[in-house]
Structures are given as structure tokens and as C-alpha cells.
mmCIF file of C-alpha atoms in Angstrom:
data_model
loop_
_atom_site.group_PDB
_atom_site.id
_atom_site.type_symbol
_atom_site.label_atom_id
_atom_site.label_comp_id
_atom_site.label_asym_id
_atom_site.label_seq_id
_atom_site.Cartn_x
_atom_site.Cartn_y
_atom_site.Cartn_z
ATOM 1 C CA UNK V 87 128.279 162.900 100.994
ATOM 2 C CA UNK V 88 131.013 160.371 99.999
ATOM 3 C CA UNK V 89 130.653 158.067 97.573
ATOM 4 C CA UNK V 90 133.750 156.255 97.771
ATOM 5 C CA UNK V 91 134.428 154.488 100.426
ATOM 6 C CA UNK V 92 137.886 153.021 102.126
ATOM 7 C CA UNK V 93 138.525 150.421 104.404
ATOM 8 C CA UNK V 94 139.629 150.187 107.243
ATOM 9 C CA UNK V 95 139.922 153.628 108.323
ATOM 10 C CA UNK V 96 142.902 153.251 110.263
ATOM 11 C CA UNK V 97 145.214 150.448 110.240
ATOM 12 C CA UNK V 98 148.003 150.130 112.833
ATOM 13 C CA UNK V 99 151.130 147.196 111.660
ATOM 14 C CA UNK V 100 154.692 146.070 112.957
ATOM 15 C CA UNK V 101 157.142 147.419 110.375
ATOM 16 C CA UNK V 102 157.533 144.106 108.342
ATOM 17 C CA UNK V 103 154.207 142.816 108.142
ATOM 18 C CA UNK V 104 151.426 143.539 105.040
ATOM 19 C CA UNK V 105 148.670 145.740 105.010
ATOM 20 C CA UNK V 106 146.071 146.168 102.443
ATOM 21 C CA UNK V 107 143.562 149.016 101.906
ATOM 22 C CA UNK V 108 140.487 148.573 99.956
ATOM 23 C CA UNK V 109 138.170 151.004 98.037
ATOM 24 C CA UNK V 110 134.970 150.942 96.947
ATOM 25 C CA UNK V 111 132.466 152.923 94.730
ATOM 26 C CA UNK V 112 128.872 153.400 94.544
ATOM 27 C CA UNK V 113 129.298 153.786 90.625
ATOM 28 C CA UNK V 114 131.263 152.522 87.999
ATOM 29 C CA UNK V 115 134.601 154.464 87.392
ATOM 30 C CA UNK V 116 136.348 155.458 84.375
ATOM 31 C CA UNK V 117 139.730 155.451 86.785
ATOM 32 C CA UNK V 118 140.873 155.265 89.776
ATOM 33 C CA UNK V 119 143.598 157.075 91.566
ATOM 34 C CA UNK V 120 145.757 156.790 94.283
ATOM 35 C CA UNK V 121 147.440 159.344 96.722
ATOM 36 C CA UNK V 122 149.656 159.535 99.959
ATOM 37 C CA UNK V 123 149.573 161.898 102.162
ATOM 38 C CA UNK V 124 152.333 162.243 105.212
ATOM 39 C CA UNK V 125 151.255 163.401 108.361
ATOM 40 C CA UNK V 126 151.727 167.075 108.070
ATOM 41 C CA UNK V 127 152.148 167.283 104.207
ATOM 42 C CA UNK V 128 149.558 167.537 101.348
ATOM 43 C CA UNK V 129 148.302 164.396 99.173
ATOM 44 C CA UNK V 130 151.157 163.171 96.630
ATOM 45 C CA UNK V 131 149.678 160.996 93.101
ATOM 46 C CA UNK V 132 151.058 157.386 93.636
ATOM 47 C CA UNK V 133 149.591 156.103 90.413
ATOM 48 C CA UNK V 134 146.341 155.685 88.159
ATOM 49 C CA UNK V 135 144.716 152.837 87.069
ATOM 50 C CA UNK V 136 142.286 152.739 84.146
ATOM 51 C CA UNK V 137 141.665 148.727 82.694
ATOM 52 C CA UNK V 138 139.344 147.063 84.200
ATOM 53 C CA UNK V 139 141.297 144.187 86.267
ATOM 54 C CA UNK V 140 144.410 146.109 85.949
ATOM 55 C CA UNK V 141 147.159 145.508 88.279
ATOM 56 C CA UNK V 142 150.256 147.578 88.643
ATOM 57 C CA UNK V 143 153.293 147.488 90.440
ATOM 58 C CA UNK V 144 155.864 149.972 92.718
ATOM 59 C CA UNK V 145 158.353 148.366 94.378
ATOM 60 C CA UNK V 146 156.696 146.692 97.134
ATOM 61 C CA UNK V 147 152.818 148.396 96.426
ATOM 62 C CA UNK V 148 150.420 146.718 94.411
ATOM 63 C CA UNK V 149 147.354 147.982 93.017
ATOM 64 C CA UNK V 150 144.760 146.492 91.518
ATOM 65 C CA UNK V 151 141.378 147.912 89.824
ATOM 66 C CA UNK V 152 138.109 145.964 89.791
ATOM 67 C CA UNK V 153 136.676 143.941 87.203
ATOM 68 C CA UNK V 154 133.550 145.847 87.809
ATOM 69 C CA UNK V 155 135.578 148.955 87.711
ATOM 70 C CA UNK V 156 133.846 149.852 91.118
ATOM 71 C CA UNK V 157 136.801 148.735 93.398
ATOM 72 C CA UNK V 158 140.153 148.774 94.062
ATOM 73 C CA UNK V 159 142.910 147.984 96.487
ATOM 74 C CA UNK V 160 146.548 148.836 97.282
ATOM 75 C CA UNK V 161 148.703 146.326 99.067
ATOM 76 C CA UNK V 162 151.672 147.426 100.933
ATOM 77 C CA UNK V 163 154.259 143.963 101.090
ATOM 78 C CA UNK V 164 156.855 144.559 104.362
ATOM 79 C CA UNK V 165 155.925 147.917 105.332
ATOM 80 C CA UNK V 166 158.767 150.213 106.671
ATOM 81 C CA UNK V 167 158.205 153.561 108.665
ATOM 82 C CA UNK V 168 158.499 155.452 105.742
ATOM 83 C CA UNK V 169 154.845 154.188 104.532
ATOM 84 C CA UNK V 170 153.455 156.310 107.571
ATOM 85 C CA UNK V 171 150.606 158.497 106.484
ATOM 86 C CA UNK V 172 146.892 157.993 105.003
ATOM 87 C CA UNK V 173 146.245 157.094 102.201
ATOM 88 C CA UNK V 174 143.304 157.700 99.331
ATOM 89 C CA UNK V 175 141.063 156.410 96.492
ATOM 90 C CA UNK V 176 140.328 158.628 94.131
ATOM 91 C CA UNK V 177 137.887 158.694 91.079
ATOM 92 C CA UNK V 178 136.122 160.728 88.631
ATOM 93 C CA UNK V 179 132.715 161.508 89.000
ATOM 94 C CA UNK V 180 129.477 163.548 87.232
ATOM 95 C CA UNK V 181 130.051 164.521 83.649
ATOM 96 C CA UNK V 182 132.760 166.993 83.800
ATOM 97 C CA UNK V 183 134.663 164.390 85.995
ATOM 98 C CA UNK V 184 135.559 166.122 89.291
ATOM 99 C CA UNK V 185 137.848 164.045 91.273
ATOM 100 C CA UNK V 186 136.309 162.734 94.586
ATOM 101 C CA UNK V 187 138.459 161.227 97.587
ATOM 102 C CA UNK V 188 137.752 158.255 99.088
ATOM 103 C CA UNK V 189 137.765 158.625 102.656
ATOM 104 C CA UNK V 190 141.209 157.354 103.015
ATOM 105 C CA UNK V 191 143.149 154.809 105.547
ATOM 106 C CA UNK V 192 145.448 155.913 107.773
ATOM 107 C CA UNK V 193 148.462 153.796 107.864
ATOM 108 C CA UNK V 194 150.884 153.405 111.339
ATOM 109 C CA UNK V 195 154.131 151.410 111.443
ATOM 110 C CA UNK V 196 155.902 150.480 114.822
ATOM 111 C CA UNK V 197 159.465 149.951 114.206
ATOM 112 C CA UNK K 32 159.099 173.535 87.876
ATOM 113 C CA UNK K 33 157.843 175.350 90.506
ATOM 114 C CA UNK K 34 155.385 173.481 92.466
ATOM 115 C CA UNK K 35 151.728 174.781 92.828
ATOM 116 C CA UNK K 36 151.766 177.684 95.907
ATOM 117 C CA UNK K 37 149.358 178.415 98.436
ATOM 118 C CA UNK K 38 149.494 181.266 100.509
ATOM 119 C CA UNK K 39 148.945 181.853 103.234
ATOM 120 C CA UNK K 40 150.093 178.495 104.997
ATOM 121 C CA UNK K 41 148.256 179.479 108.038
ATOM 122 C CA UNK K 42 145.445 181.994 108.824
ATOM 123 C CA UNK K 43 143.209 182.543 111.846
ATOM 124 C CA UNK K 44 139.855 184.730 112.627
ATOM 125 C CA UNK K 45 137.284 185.379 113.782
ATOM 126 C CA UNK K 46 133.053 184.025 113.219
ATOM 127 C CA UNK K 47 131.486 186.379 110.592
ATOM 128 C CA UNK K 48 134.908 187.537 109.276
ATOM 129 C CA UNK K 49 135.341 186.757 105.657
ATOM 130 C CA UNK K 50 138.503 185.370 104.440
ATOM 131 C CA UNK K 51 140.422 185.330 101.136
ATOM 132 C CA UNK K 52 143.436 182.069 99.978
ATOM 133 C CA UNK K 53 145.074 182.270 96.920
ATOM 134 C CA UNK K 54 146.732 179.392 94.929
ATOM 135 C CA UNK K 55 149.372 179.682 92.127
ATOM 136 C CA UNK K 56 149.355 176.374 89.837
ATOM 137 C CA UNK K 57 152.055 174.440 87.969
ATOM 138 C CA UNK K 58 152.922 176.814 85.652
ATOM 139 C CA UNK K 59 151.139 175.689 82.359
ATOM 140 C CA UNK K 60 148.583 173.875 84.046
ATOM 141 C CA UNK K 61 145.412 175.428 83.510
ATOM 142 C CA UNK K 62 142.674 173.498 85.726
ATOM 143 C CA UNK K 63 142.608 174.297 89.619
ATOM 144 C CA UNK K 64 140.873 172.626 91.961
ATOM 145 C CA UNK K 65 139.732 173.040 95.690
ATOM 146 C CA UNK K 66 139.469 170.760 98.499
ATOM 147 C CA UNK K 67 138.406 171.136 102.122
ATOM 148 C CA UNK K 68 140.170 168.685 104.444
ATOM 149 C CA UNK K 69 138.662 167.947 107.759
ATOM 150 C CA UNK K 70 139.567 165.045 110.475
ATOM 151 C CA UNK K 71 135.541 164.064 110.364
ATOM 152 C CA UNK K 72 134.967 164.554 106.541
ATOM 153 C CA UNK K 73 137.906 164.014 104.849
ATOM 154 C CA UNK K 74 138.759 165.341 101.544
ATOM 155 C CA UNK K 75 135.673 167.436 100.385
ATOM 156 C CA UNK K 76 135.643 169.090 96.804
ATOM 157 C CA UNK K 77 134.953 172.493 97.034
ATOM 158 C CA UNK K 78 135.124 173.793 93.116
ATOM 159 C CA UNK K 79 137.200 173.534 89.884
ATOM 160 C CA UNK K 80 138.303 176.525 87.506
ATOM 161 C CA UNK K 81 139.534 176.275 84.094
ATOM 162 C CA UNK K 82 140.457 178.801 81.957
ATOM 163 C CA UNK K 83 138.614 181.202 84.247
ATOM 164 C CA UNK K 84 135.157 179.442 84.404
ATOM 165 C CA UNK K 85 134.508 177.710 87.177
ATOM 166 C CA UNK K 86 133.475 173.877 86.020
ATOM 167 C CA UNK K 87 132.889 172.065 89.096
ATOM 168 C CA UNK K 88 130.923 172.706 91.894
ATOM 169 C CA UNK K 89 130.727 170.435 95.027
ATOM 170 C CA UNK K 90 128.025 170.409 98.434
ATOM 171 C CA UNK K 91 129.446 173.450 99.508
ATOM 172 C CA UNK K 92 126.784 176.520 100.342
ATOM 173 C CA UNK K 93 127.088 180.214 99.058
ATOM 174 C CA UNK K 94 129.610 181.654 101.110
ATOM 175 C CA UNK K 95 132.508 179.611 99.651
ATOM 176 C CA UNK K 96 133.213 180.843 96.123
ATOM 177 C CA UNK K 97 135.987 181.156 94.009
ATOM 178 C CA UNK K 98 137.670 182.537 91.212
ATOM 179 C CA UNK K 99 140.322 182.024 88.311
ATOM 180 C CA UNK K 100 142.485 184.602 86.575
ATOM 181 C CA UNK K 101 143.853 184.709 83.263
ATOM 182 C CA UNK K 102 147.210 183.359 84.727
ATOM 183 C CA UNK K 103 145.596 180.951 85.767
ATOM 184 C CA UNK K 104 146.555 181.457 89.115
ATOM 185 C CA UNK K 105 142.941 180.977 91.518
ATOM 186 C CA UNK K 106 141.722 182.567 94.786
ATOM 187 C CA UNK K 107 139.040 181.305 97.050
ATOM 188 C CA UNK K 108 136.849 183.111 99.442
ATOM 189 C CA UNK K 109 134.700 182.250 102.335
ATOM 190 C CA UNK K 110 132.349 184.889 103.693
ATOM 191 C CA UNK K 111 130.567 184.900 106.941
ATOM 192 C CA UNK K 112 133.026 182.586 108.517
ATOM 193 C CA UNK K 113 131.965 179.504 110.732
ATOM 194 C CA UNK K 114 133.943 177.741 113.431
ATOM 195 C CA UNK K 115 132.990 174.793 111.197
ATOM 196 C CA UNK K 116 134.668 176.040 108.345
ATOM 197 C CA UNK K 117 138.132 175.677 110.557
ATOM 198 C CA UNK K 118 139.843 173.149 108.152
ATOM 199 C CA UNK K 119 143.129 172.910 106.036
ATOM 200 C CA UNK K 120 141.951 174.205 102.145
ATOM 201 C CA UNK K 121 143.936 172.876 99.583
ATOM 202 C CA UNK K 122 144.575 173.459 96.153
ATOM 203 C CA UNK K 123 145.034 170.955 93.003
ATOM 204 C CA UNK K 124 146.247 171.839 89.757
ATOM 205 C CA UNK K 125 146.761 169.936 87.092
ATOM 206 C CA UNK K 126 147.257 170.424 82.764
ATOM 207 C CA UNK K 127 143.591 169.952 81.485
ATOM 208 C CA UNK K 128 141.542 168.813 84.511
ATOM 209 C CA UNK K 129 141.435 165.168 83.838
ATOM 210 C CA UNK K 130 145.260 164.406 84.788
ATOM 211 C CA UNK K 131 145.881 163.355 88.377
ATOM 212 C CA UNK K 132 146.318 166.543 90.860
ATOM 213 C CA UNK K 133 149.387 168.059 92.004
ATOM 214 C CA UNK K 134 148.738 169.408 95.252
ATOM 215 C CA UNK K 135 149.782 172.771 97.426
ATOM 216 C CA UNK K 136 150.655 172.726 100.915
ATOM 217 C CA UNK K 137 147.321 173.978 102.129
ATOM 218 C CA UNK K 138 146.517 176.784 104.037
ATOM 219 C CA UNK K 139 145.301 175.826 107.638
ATOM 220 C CA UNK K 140 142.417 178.171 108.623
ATOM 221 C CA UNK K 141 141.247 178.315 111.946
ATOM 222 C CA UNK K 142 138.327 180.155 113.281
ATOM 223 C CA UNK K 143 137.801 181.260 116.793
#
């Protein structure tokens, strides 16, 4: 079953306003990943982070990795309509690191 | 750079009918991965290949399987088909397996 959990599942926002996703893992991990996927379309790599505590920056999404290294979050500042679509969490896991999804948070903007 | 190809984009049959999707990576990238995608589970990992072995292996029972040939290019195959198995497969490729994924655009299967 999953191991990597996201919350919320769904998140409905005014274009303008914030919206944060969080992840969490049962286990420490080695990285985390994030992905977007559009309605319709097939997950896209946003970014990877790898320090524990890291933060990183694209345009107006911030991510952020866990001092643990068993959580993360991205935070979406003034969303527009083009952030529409779910997204994902993803890290390593086992010793031959297969990737495993978080169970992702779909994101919908009213103009 | 071409991006990595699925085919076909959309596939529908029958319960106890076996079915065959193929994915073409990035060309150079030598790790492929699989993925079910379902609206109640999510993104579920199916298997990985590299260089023709297969190194990964998720929850998945018997009848899903998979190959990798020495292009690299991958093909999955689902016997004994279940309307449960009705889900959008796609496939991940990447250089060495521990890069983040580049995805295809899935092929939907649907089984009636």
C-alpha cells in the first residue's frame, strides 16, 4: 500500500489566494521529488530536493524538505488557472530505490 | 529529443483477454519504469527494467509482467484481464534509474 502520504487530497482556491500541499513518509528519504500532472496529461518533474531542510524556489512555488527527511511541502503563492492539475510527492524506496508516488493533491482554481 | 512513446494511447477488451503496451524511452536512457494510475489508488509501481533485467518489482500479481529489449525500448503485458485492471499504464524512463522520470502519455486501457 502507500507509504507516502499527501494532504489534502483535493484542494479547491480562488485564483489569487495560496495553497499548500504537504507530504509525508513512513521512512526516512534519501530525496524527494515533485511532479504535476494536468488533467488529461501525464506527470511532468517540477524539481528534487535532497538536503535535509532544503528549500528551493520557482517563481511563485516553494518547496521545502524536512529536517527529518520524512516530509515535505510545496507552496503555491497567488495561484493562477494555469496551476490546475494534481500534484505528487515522490521518493525512493527499498534498496534499489524504486520511486513511489505519494498519493497526490488535486489542485482547482476559480478564476 | 524525442520524448518517451507509448503506444497504444488507448486500448479496450474484453475479461480474460490478455493485452500487450509497449513504451519507447528517451533515447539514451536506459532505465524504464511502469506505473498503474487509478482514480482510487493513485500512482502504483508496477516494475522497473534496466539494461534488460527487470530491477524492481511492485504489489502487482503474476499476470502483469514485463520486459526490456536491447534498445532499451520495454513492453508490458497483462494476461487474464480484469475489469479492475481498467486503468491508464504509464511509462517512466529515465538515464540510470535514480534520475527523476520522464513520463509517456499513457495508454488508457479499459476492460469491459
Amino acid at each position: 500500500g502507500q507509504q507516502v502520504m499527501q494532504i489534502p487530497q483535493y484542494q479547491h482556491v480562488q485564483e489569487g489566494e495560496d495553497f499548500t500541499t504537504y507530504c509525508n513518509s513512513s521512512t526516512t528519504l534519501s530525496n524527494i521529488q515533485w511532479y504535476k500532472q494536468r488533467p488529461g496529461g501525464h506527470p511532468v518533474f517540477l524539481i528534487q530536493l535532497v538536503k535535509s531542510g532544503e528549500v528551493k524556489k520557482q517563481k511563485r512555488l516553494t518547496f521545502q524538505f524536512g529536517e527529518a527527511k520524512k516530509n515535505s511541502s510545496l507552496h503555491i503563492t497567488a495561484t493562477q488557472t494555469t496551476d490546475v492539475g494534481t500534484y505528487f510527492c515522490a521518493g525512493p524506496r527499498g534498496a534499489t530505490n524504486k520511486l513511489i508516488f505519494g498519493t497526490g493533491t488535486l489542485l482547482a482554481v476559480q478564476p | 529529443k524525442a520524448g518517451v512513446t507509448q503506444t497504444p494511447r488507448y486500448l479496450i477488451k474484453t475479461r480474460g483477454q490478455q493485452v500487450t503496451l509497449s513504451c519507447s524511452p528517451i533515447s539514451g536512457h536506459r532505465s524504464v519504469s511502469w506505473y498503474q494510475q487509478t482514480p482510487g489508488q493513485g500512482l502504483q509501481f508496477l516494475f522497473e527494467y534496466f539494461s534488460e533485467t527487470q530491477r524492481n518489482k511492485g504489489n502487482f500479481p503474476g499476470r502483469f509482467s514485463g520486459r526490456q529489449f536491447s534498445n532499451s525500448r520495454s513492453e508490458m503485458n497483462v494476461s487474464t484481464l480484469e475489469l479492475g485492471d481498467s486503468a491508464l499504464y504509464l511509462c517512466a524512463s529515465s538515464l540510470h534509474g535514480d534520475e527523476p522520470l520522464h513520463f509517456g502519455n499513457g495508454t488508457r486501457l479499459t476492460v469491459t
